[in-house]
PDB file of C-alpha atoms and ligand atoms in Angstrom:
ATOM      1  CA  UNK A   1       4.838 -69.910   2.210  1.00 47.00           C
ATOM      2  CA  UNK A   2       2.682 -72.906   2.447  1.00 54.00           C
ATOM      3  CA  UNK A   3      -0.169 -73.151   5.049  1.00 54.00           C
ATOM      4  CA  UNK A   4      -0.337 -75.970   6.936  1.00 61.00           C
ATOM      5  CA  UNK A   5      -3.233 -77.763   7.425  1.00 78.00           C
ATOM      6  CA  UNK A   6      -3.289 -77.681  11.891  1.00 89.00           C
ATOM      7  CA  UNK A   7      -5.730 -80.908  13.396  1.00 90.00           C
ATOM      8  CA  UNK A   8      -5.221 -78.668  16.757  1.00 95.00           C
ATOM      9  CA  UNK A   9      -3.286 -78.054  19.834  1.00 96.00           C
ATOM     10  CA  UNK A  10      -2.061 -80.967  22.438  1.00 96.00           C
ATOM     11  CA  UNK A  11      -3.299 -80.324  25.836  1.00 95.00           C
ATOM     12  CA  UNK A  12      -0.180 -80.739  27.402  1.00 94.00           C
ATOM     13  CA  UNK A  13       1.204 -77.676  25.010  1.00 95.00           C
ATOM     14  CA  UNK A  14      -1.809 -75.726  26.015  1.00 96.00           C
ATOM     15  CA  UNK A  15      -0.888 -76.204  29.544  1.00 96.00           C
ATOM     16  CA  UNK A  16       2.067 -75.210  28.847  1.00 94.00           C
ATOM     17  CA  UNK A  17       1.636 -72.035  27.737  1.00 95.00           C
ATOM     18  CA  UNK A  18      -0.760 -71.201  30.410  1.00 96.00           C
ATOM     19  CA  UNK A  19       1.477 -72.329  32.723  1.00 94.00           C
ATOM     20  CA  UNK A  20       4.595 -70.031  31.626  1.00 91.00           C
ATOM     21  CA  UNK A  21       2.385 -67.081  30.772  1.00 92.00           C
ATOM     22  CA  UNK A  22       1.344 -67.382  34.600  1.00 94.00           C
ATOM     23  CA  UNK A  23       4.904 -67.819  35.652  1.00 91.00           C
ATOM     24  CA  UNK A  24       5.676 -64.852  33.587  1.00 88.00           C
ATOM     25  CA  UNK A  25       3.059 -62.704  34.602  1.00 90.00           C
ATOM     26  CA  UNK A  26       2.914 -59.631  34.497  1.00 88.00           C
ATOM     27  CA  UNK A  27       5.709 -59.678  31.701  1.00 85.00           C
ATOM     28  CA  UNK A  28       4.488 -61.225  28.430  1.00 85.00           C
ATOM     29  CA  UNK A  29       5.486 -64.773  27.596  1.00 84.00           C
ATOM     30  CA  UNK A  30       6.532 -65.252  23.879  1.00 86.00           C
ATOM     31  CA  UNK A  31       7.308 -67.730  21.539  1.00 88.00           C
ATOM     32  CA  UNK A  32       7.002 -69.697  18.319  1.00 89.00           C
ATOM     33  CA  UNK A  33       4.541 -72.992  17.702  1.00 93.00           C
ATOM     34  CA  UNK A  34       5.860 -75.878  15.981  1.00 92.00           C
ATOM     35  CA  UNK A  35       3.912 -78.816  15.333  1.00 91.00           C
ATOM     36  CA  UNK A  36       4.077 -82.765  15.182  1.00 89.00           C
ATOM     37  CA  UNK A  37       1.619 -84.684  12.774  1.00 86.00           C
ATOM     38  CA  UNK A  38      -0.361 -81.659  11.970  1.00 90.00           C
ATOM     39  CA  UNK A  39      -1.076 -80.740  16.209  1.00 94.00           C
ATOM     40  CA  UNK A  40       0.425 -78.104  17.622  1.00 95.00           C
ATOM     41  CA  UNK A  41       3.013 -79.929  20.251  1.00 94.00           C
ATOM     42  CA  UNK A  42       6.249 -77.570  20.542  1.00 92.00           C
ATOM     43  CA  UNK A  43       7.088 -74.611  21.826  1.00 91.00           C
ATOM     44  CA  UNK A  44       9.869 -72.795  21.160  1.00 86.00           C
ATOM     45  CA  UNK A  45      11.326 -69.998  23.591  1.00 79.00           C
ATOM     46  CA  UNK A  46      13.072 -67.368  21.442  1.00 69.00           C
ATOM     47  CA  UNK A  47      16.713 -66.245  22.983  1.00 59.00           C
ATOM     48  CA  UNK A  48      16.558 -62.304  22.808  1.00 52.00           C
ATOM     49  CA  UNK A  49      12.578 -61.810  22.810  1.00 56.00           C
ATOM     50  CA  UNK A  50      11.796 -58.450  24.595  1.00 56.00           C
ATOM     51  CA  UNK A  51       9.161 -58.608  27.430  1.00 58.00           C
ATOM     52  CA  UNK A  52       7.832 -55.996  29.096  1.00 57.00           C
ATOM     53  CA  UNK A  53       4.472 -55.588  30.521  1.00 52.00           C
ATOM     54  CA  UNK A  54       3.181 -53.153  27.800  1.00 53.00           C
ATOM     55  CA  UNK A  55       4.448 -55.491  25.063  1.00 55.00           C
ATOM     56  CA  UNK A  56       6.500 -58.736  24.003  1.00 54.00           C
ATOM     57  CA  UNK A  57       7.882 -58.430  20.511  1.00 56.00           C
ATOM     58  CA  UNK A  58       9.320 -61.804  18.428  1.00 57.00           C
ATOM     59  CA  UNK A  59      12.513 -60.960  16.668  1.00 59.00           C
ATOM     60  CA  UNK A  60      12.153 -62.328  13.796  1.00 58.00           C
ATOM     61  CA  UNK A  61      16.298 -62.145  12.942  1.00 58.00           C
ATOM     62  CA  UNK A  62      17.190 -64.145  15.781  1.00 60.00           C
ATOM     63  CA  UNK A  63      15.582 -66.956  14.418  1.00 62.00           C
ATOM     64  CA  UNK A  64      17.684 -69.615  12.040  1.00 64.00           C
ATOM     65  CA  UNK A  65      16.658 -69.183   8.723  1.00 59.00           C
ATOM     66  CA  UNK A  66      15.461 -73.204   8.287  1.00 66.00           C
ATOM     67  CA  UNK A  67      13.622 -73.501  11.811  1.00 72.00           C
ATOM     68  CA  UNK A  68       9.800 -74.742  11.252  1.00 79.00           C
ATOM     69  CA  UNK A  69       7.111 -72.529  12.626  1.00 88.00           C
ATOM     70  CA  UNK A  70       3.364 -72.574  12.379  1.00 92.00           C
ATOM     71  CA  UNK A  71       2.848 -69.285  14.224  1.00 93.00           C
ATOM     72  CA  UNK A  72       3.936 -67.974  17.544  1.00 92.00           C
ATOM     73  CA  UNK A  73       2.059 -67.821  21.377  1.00 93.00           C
ATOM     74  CA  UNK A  74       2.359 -65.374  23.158  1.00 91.00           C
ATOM     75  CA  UNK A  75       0.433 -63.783  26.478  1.00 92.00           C
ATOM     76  CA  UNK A  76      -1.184 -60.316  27.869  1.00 93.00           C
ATOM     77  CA  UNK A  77      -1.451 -59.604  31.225  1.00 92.00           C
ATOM     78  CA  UNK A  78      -4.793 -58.060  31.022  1.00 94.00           C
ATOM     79  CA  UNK A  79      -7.931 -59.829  30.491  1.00 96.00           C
ATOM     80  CA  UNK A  80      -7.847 -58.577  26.764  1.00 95.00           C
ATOM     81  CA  UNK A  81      -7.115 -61.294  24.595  1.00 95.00           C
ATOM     82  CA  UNK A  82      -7.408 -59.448  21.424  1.00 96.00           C
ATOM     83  CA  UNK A  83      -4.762 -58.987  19.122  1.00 95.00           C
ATOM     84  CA  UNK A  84      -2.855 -55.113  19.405  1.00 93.00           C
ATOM     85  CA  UNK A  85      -2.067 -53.461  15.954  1.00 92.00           C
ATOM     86  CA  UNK A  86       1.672 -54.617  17.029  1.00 89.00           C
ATOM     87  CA  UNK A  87       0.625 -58.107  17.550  1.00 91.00           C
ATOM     88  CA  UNK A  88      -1.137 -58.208  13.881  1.00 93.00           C
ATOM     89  CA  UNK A  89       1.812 -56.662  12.422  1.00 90.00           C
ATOM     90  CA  UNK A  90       4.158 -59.643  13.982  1.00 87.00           C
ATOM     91  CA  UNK A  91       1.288 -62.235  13.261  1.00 91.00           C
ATOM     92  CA  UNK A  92       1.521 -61.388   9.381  1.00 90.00           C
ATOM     93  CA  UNK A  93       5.040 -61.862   9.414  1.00 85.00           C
ATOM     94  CA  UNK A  94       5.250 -65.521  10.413  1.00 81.00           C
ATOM     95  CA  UNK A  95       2.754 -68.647  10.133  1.00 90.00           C
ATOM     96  CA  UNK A  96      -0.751 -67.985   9.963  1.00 93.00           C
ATOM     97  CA  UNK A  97      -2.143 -69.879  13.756  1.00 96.00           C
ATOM     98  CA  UNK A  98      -1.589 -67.393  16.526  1.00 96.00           C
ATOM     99  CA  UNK A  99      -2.376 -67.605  20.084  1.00 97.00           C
ATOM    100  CA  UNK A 100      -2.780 -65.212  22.929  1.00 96.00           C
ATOM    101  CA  UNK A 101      -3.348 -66.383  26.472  1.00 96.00           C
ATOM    102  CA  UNK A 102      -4.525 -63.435  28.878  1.00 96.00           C
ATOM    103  CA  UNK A 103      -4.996 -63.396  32.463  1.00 96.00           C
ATOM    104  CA  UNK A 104      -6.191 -64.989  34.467  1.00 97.00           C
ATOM    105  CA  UNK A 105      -4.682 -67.737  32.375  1.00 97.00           C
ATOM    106  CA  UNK A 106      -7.413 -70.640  32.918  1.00 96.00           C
ATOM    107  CA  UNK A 107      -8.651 -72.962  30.010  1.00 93.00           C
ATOM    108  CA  UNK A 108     -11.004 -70.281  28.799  1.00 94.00           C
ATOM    109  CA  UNK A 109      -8.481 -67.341  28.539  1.00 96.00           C
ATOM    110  CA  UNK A 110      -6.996 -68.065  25.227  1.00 98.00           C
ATOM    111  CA  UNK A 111      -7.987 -67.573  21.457  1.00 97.00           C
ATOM    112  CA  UNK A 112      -6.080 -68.219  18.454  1.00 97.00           C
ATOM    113  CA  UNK A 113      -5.740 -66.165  15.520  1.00 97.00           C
ATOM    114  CA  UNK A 114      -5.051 -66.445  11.882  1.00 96.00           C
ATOM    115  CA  UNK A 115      -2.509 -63.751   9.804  1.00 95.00           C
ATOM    116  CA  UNK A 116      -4.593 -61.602   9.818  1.00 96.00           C
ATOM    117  CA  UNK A 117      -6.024 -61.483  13.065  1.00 97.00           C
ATOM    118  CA  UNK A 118      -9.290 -63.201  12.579  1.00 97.00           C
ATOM    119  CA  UNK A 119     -10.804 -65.785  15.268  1.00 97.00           C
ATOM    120  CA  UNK A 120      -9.526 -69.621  14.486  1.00 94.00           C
ATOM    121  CA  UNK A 121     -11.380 -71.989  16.328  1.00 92.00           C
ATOM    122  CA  UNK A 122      -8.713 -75.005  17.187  1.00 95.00           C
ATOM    123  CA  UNK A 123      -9.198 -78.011  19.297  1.00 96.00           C
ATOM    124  CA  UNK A 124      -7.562 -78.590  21.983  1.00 97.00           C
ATOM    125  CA  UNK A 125      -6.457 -82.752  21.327  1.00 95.00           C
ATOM    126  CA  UNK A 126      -5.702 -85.251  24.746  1.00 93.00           C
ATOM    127  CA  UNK A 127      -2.916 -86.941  22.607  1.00 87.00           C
ATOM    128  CA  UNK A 128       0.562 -87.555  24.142  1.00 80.00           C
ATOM    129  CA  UNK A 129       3.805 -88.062  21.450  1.00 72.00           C
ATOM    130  CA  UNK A 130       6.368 -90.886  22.437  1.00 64.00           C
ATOM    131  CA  UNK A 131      10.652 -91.022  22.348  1.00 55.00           C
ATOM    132  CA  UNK A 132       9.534 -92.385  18.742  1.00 53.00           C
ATOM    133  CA  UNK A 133       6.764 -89.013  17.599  1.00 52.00           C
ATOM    134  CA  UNK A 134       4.112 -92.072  17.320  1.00 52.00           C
ATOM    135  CA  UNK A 135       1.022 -90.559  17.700  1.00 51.00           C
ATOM    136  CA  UNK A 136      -0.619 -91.572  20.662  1.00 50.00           C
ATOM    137  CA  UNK A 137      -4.919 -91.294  21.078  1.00 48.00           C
TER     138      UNK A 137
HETATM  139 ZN1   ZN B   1      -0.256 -58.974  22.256  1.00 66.35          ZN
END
């Protein structure tokens, strides 16, 4: 698969997916990062994810075959934000940016990940998209 080539993450997405691991808390919120003009914009919440609060696990054969994905997001209700062996084993599977928010779920209590579970540093990008996916500084 081709690796795309990620400017960063919108702030609105990023508060998103603060604001549903919160809402989820202490199950684990999980889903799949799709992106407009090279940021990180969409989120996509998978029908028949499993969440528990020991682990969230993407099926990966729920998802259409032709549906876009950069990576996925999902969260840990612990202060641990490091990838489990689990986690690495779904990160390799699909897209290589991966984020995990952890409690308490602030701005600082994410990281994102590459397939193999090393450290990406992204930026986080104050851009909005419009009805017409202009991109908007
Ligand atoms: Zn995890």
């Amino acid at each position: 698969m081709k690796i795309k080539k990620i400017m960063g993450i919108a702030k609105d997405t990023l508060n998103f997916i603060l604001e549903a691991s919160r809402s989820t808390h202490p199950n684990e919120f999980v889903g799949l990062l799709q992106t407009e003009k090279e940021v990180i914009a969409n989120i996509i919440l998978l029908p028949g994810t499993i969440s528990s609060n020991t682990s969230a696990v993407i099926r990966l054969e729920m998802l259409p075959m032709d549906l876009y994905s950069v990576g996925s997001v999902h969260s840990h209700p612990t202060q641990n934000k490091t990838p489990s062996l689990a986690d690495l084993r779904m990160f390799s599977k699909k897209g290589d940016y991966h984020i995990i928010a952890c409690y308490p779920y602030d701005e600082q209590s994410w990281a994102c990940y590459d397939r193999l579970g090393n450290r990406r540093d992204i930026k986080v990008l104050n851009i909005k998209f419009d009805e017409n996916e202009e991109l908007l500084w």
